[in-house]
């Protein structure tokens, strides 16, 4: 008798299992499929990004290959501007990191070629890009301030330099040097001398910046 009840109980459990499977099996299968698809999509996106970044790196390096090769002759003004245009064009479709690097490289070449307005526009673009690396944004602001000193309003230059002059900023030595030059331009010689003295004694400032600070300080002390 016990065996019969056991068989009946097993049959009932089997029926319940079948009913549950029919009721929820489709949902479970769909969930499993979604998990598999999500994992596959993530892997595909990672692969796509890797290929995209590799292609961007190759394209970025190719643009400046001739100019940057060891022993290459200094490019003519026309060559520099042509290369700048290539970098600027590449920046329009490149991934974020390479887009900003290309824009900065193009700006430098435009500035060297005398097209300072175009260069300033590119520096401003990188500086205003909230998705750009903060270090590249700071560099764009510094380069803009260095090249716009004496061109843009002094207040605008000082505003760009202020956050870069903090001691924890990696560009603080260069930013303070530009600020000191702004003081000289404004006739604030004592403030300029004080800042040059600070730079000259700053172990965190690049050697070249400290040396220039000492030289300019000596001239101001005349």
mmCIF file of C-alpha atoms in Angstrom:
data_model
loop_
_atom_site.group_PDB
_atom_site.id
_atom_site.type_symbol
_atom_site.label_atom_id
_atom_site.label_comp_id
_atom_site.label_asym_id
_atom_site.label_seq_id
_atom_site.Cartn_x
_atom_site.Cartn_y
_atom_site.Cartn_z
ATOM 1 C CA UNK A 1 0.000 0.000 0.000
ATOM 2 C CA UNK A 2 2.852 2.353 0.830
ATOM 3 C CA UNK A 3 4.384 1.794 -2.592
ATOM 4 C CA UNK A 4 1.127 2.726 -4.250
ATOM 5 C CA UNK A 5 0.901 5.963 -2.278
ATOM 6 C CA UNK A 6 4.508 6.717 -3.116
ATOM 7 C CA UNK A 7 3.843 6.177 -6.811
ATOM 8 C CA UNK A 8 0.752 8.362 -6.664
ATOM 9 C CA UNK A 9 2.731 11.045 -4.814
ATOM 10 C CA UNK A 10 5.506 10.843 -7.403
ATOM 11 C CA UNK A 11 2.957 11.167 -10.185
ATOM 12 C CA UNK A 12 1.431 14.221 -8.533
ATOM 13 C CA UNK A 13 4.842 15.812 -8.112
ATOM 14 C CA UNK A 14 5.614 15.072 -11.742
ATOM 15 C CA UNK A 15 2.347 16.659 -12.840
ATOM 16 C CA UNK A 16 3.039 19.723 -10.716
ATOM 17 C CA UNK A 17 6.507 19.932 -12.188
ATOM 18 C CA UNK A 18 5.097 19.732 -15.688
ATOM 19 C CA UNK A 19 2.518 22.407 -14.898
ATOM 20 C CA UNK A 20 5.185 24.646 -13.349
ATOM 21 C CA UNK A 21 7.451 24.076 -16.316
ATOM 22 C CA UNK A 22 4.653 24.931 -18.708
ATOM 23 C CA UNK A 23 3.790 28.008 -16.668
ATOM 24 C CA UNK A 24 7.235 29.398 -15.919
ATOM 25 C CA UNK A 25 9.550 27.480 -18.208
ATOM 26 C CA UNK A 26 9.212 30.032 -20.975
ATOM 27 C CA UNK A 27 10.128 32.851 -18.622
ATOM 28 C CA UNK A 28 13.132 30.990 -17.290
ATOM 29 C CA UNK A 29 14.295 30.215 -20.813
ATOM 30 C CA UNK A 30 13.826 33.835 -21.849
ATOM 31 C CA UNK A 31 15.814 35.022 -18.827
ATOM 32 C CA UNK A 32 18.615 32.593 -19.611
ATOM 33 C CA UNK A 33 18.667 33.738 -23.223
ATOM 34 C CA UNK A 34 18.821 37.395 -22.115
ATOM 35 C CA UNK A 35 21.778 36.647 -19.841
ATOM 36 C CA UNK A 36 23.610 34.881 -22.669
ATOM 37 C CA UNK A 37 22.828 37.712 -25.075
ATOM 38 C CA UNK A 38 23.983 40.326 -22.546
ATOM 39 C CA UNK A 39 27.298 38.554 -22.028
ATOM 40 C CA UNK A 40 27.746 38.108 -25.776
ATOM 41 C CA UNK A 41 26.896 41.778 -26.408
ATOM 42 C CA UNK A 42 29.409 42.922 -23.782
ATOM 43 C CA UNK A 43 32.125 40.758 -25.312
ATOM 44 C CA UNK A 44 31.250 41.973 -28.810
ATOM 45 C CA UNK A 45 31.341 45.616 -27.660
ATOM 46 C CA UNK A 46 34.697 45.102 -25.941
ATOM 47 C CA UNK A 47 36.071 43.511 -29.114
ATOM 48 C CA UNK A 48 34.635 46.333 -31.216
ATOM 49 C CA UNK A 49 36.146 48.988 -28.941
ATOM 50 C CA UNK A 50 39.540 47.285 -29.023
ATOM 51 C CA UNK A 51 39.490 47.164 -32.830
ATOM 52 C CA UNK A 52 38.260 50.757 -33.017
ATOM 53 C CA UNK A 53 40.977 51.994 -30.656
ATOM 54 C CA UNK A 54 43.667 50.042 -32.512
ATOM 55 C CA UNK A 55 42.518 51.551 -35.807
ATOM 56 C CA UNK A 56 42.421 55.044 -34.288
ATOM 57 C CA UNK A 57 45.927 54.668 -32.868
ATOM 58 C CA UNK A 58 47.270 53.540 -36.234
ATOM 59 C CA UNK A 59 45.549 56.430 -38.034
ATOM 60 C CA UNK A 60 46.776 58.968 -35.478
ATOM 61 C CA UNK A 61 50.383 57.803 -35.758
ATOM 62 C CA UNK A 62 50.224 57.670 -39.560
ATOM 63 C CA UNK A 63 49.287 61.349 -39.835
ATOM 64 C CA UNK A 64 52.457 62.482 -38.095
ATOM 65 C CA UNK A 65 54.677 59.624 -39.250
ATOM 66 C CA UNK A 66 56.762 61.645 -41.663
ATOM 67 C CA UNK A 67 57.034 64.651 -39.364
ATOM 68 C CA UNK A 68 57.876 62.625 -36.248
ATOM 69 C CA UNK A 69 60.302 60.140 -37.762
ATOM 70 C CA UNK A 70 63.875 60.311 -36.335
ATOM 71 C CA UNK A 71 66.118 62.601 -38.313
ATOM 72 C CA UNK A 72 63.250 64.149 -40.252
ATOM 73 C CA UNK A 73 63.883 67.645 -41.569
ATOM 74 C CA UNK A 74 61.896 70.476 -40.032
ATOM 75 C CA UNK A 75 58.616 70.714 -41.958
ATOM 76 C CA UNK A 76 57.842 73.787 -44.005
ATOM 77 C CA UNK A 77 55.024 76.059 -42.936
ATOM 78 C CA UNK A 78 52.781 74.630 -45.640
ATOM 79 C CA UNK A 79 53.548 71.072 -44.555
ATOM 80 C CA UNK A 80 52.783 71.898 -40.931
ATOM 81 C CA UNK A 81 49.450 73.462 -41.834
ATOM 82 C CA UNK A 82 48.556 70.537 -44.099
ATOM 83 C CA UNK A 83 49.332 68.095 -41.294
ATOM 84 C CA UNK A 84 47.339 70.233 -38.874
ATOM 85 C CA UNK A 85 44.344 70.005 -41.203
ATOM 86 C CA UNK A 86 44.697 66.210 -41.274
ATOM 87 C CA UNK A 87 44.727 66.033 -37.481
ATOM 88 C CA UNK A 88 41.720 68.344 -37.274
ATOM 89 C CA UNK A 89 39.818 66.226 -39.777
ATOM 90 C CA UNK A 90 40.718 63.025 -37.933
ATOM 91 C CA UNK A 91 39.531 64.566 -34.647
ATOM 92 C CA UNK A 92 35.995 64.939 -36.025
ATOM 93 C CA UNK A 93 35.412 61.169 -36.167
ATOM 94 C CA UNK A 94 38.017 59.720 -33.780
ATOM 95 C CA UNK A 95 37.195 58.112 -30.411
ATOM 96 C CA UNK A 96 37.230 60.487 -27.463
ATOM 97 C CA UNK A 97 40.846 60.088 -26.328
ATOM 98 C CA UNK A 98 42.362 60.253 -29.801
ATOM 99 C CA UNK A 99 39.950 63.038 -30.753
ATOM 100 C CA UNK A 100 41.376 65.272 -28.024
ATOM 101 C CA UNK A 101 44.997 64.345 -28.744
ATOM 102 C CA UNK A 102 44.498 65.059 -32.432
ATOM 103 C CA UNK A 103 42.838 68.398 -31.687
ATOM 104 C CA UNK A 104 45.718 69.415 -29.420
ATOM 105 C CA UNK A 105 48.294 68.359 -32.007
ATOM 106 C CA UNK A 106 46.449 70.243 -34.728
ATOM 107 C CA UNK A 107 46.236 73.353 -32.529
ATOM 108 C CA UNK A 108 49.970 73.306 -31.888
ATOM 109 C CA UNK A 109 50.731 73.055 -35.598
ATOM 110 C CA UNK A 110 48.251 75.789 -36.485
ATOM 111 C CA UNK A 111 49.782 78.064 -33.849
ATOM 112 C CA UNK A 112 53.288 77.368 -35.165
ATOM 113 C CA UNK A 113 52.026 78.168 -38.672
ATOM 114 C CA UNK A 114 50.643 81.527 -37.590
ATOM 115 C CA UNK A 115 46.972 80.537 -37.586
ATOM 116 C CA UNK A 116 46.510 81.383 -33.928
ATOM 117 C CA UNK A 117 42.768 81.944 -34.201
ATOM 118 C CA UNK A 118 42.206 78.402 -35.456
ATOM 119 C CA UNK A 119 44.532 77.069 -32.766
ATOM 120 C CA UNK A 120 42.685 78.947 -30.019
ATOM 121 C CA UNK A 121 39.394 77.535 -31.240
ATOM 122 C CA UNK A 122 40.683 73.975 -30.967
ATOM 123 C CA UNK A 123 42.129 74.574 -27.491
ATOM 124 C CA UNK A 124 38.785 75.980 -26.416
ATOM 125 C CA UNK A 125 36.985 72.951 -27.826
ATOM 126 C CA UNK A 126 39.096 70.515 -25.799
ATOM 127 C CA UNK A 127 38.964 72.696 -22.676
ATOM 128 C CA UNK A 128 35.158 72.803 -22.819
ATOM 129 C CA UNK A 129 34.690 69.083 -23.485
ATOM 130 C CA UNK A 130 33.288 67.586 -20.270
ATOM 131 C CA UNK A 131 34.027 64.069 -21.558
ATOM 132 C CA UNK A 132 37.720 64.799 -22.179
ATOM 133 C CA UNK A 133 40.430 63.650 -19.810
ATOM 134 C CA UNK A 134 40.892 66.363 -17.129
ATOM 135 C CA UNK A 135 44.633 66.407 -17.791
ATOM 136 C CA UNK A 136 44.046 67.177 -21.474
ATOM 137 C CA UNK A 137 41.510 69.850 -20.583
ATOM 138 C CA UNK A 138 44.043 71.477 -18.261
ATOM 139 C CA UNK A 139 46.689 71.304 -20.971
ATOM 140 C CA UNK A 140 44.327 72.940 -23.456
ATOM 141 C CA UNK A 141 43.616 75.775 -21.018
ATOM 142 C CA UNK A 142 47.339 76.261 -20.353
ATOM 143 C CA UNK A 143 48.255 76.354 -24.038
ATOM 144 C CA UNK A 144 45.421 78.775 -24.733
ATOM 145 C CA UNK A 145 46.611 81.068 -21.924
ATOM 146 C CA UNK A 146 50.245 80.937 -23.066
ATOM 147 C CA UNK A 147 49.384 81.834 -26.650
ATOM 148 C CA UNK A 148 46.630 84.338 -25.849
ATOM 149 C CA UNK A 149 48.743 86.309 -23.355
ATOM 150 C CA UNK A 150 48.664 89.856 -24.632
ATOM 151 C CA UNK A 151 45.908 89.022 -27.121
ATOM 152 C CA UNK A 152 42.879 88.019 -25.058
ATOM 153 C CA UNK A 153 41.719 90.193 -22.132
ATOM 154 C CA UNK A 154 44.033 89.840 -19.121
ATOM 155 C CA UNK A 155 41.115 88.827 -16.913
ATOM 156 C CA UNK A 156 40.303 85.890 -19.215
ATOM 157 C CA UNK A 157 43.909 84.690 -19.207
ATOM 158 C CA UNK A 158 44.111 84.964 -15.410
ATOM 159 C CA UNK A 159 40.851 83.019 -15.025
ATOM 160 C CA UNK A 160 42.207 80.135 -17.116
ATOM 161 C CA UNK A 161 45.458 80.076 -15.141
ATOM 162 C CA UNK A 162 43.970 80.238 -11.644
ATOM 163 C CA UNK A 163 42.961 76.559 -11.232
ATOM 164 C CA UNK A 164 46.138 75.387 -12.973
ATOM 165 C CA UNK A 165 48.388 77.283 -10.552
ATOM 166 C CA UNK A 166 47.426 75.135 -7.559
ATOM 167 C CA UNK A 167 50.400 73.145 -6.278
ATOM 168 C CA UNK A 168 48.712 69.788 -6.859
ATOM 169 C CA UNK A 169 48.173 70.490 -10.558
ATOM 170 C CA UNK A 170 50.900 68.894 -12.719
ATOM 171 C CA UNK A 171 51.080 72.063 -14.841
ATOM 172 C CA UNK A 172 51.356 74.467 -11.908
ATOM 173 C CA UNK A 173 54.936 75.545 -12.680
ATOM 174 C CA UNK A 174 54.100 76.512 -16.260
ATOM 175 C CA UNK A 175 50.830 78.144 -15.190
ATOM 176 C CA UNK A 176 52.596 80.230 -12.531
ATOM 177 C CA UNK A 177 55.247 81.244 -15.034
ATOM 178 C CA UNK A 178 52.552 82.506 -17.407
ATOM 179 C CA UNK A 179 50.822 84.291 -14.529
ATOM 180 C CA UNK A 180 54.096 85.983 -13.592
ATOM 181 C CA UNK A 181 54.521 87.141 -17.194
ATOM 182 C CA UNK A 182 50.981 88.497 -17.032
ATOM 183 C CA UNK A 183 51.971 90.474 -13.927
ATOM 184 C CA UNK A 184 54.951 91.900 -15.842
ATOM 185 C CA UNK A 185 52.652 92.894 -18.695
ATOM 186 C CA UNK A 186 50.351 94.631 -16.204
ATOM 187 C CA UNK A 187 53.246 96.451 -14.568
ATOM 188 C CA UNK A 188 52.873 94.526 -11.305
ATOM 189 C CA UNK A 189 56.598 93.976 -10.977
ATOM 190 C CA UNK A 190 56.683 93.169 -7.259
ATOM 191 C CA UNK A 191 54.029 90.473 -7.713
ATOM 192 C CA UNK A 192 55.898 89.090 -10.707
ATOM 193 C CA UNK A 193 59.173 88.970 -8.746
ATOM 194 C CA UNK A 194 57.460 87.238 -5.842
ATOM 195 C CA UNK A 195 55.992 84.587 -8.115
ATOM 196 C CA UNK A 196 59.277 84.049 -10.002
ATOM 197 C CA UNK A 197 61.011 83.602 -6.635
ATOM 198 C CA UNK A 198 58.405 81.007 -5.638
ATOM 199 C CA UNK A 199 58.827 79.136 -8.925
ATOM 200 C CA UNK A 200 62.629 79.135 -8.689
ATOM 201 C CA UNK A 201 62.423 77.473 -5.262
ATOM 202 C CA UNK A 202 59.738 74.953 -6.239
ATOM 203 C CA UNK A 203 61.152 71.400 -6.571
ATOM 204 C CA UNK A 204 57.924 70.369 -8.288
ATOM 205 C CA UNK A 205 58.429 72.787 -11.178
ATOM 206 C CA UNK A 206 60.291 71.561 -14.292
ATOM 207 C CA UNK A 207 63.996 72.415 -14.416
ATOM 208 C CA UNK A 208 63.532 74.612 -17.465
ATOM 209 C CA UNK A 209 60.803 76.613 -15.748
ATOM 210 C CA UNK A 210 62.933 77.148 -12.630
ATOM 211 C CA UNK A 211 65.908 78.222 -14.752
ATOM 212 C CA UNK A 212 63.783 80.701 -16.696
ATOM 213 C CA UNK A 213 62.350 82.033 -13.429
ATOM 214 C CA UNK A 214 65.853 82.689 -12.102
ATOM 215 C CA UNK A 215 66.846 84.412 -15.340
ATOM 216 C CA UNK A 216 63.757 86.621 -15.442
ATOM 217 C CA UNK A 217 64.112 87.387 -11.749
ATOM 218 C CA UNK A 218 67.689 88.548 -12.347
ATOM 219 C CA UNK A 219 66.514 90.865 -15.163
ATOM 220 C CA UNK A 220 63.730 92.327 -13.038
ATOM 221 C CA UNK A 221 66.143 92.934 -10.173
ATOM 222 C CA UNK A 222 68.407 94.565 -12.797
#
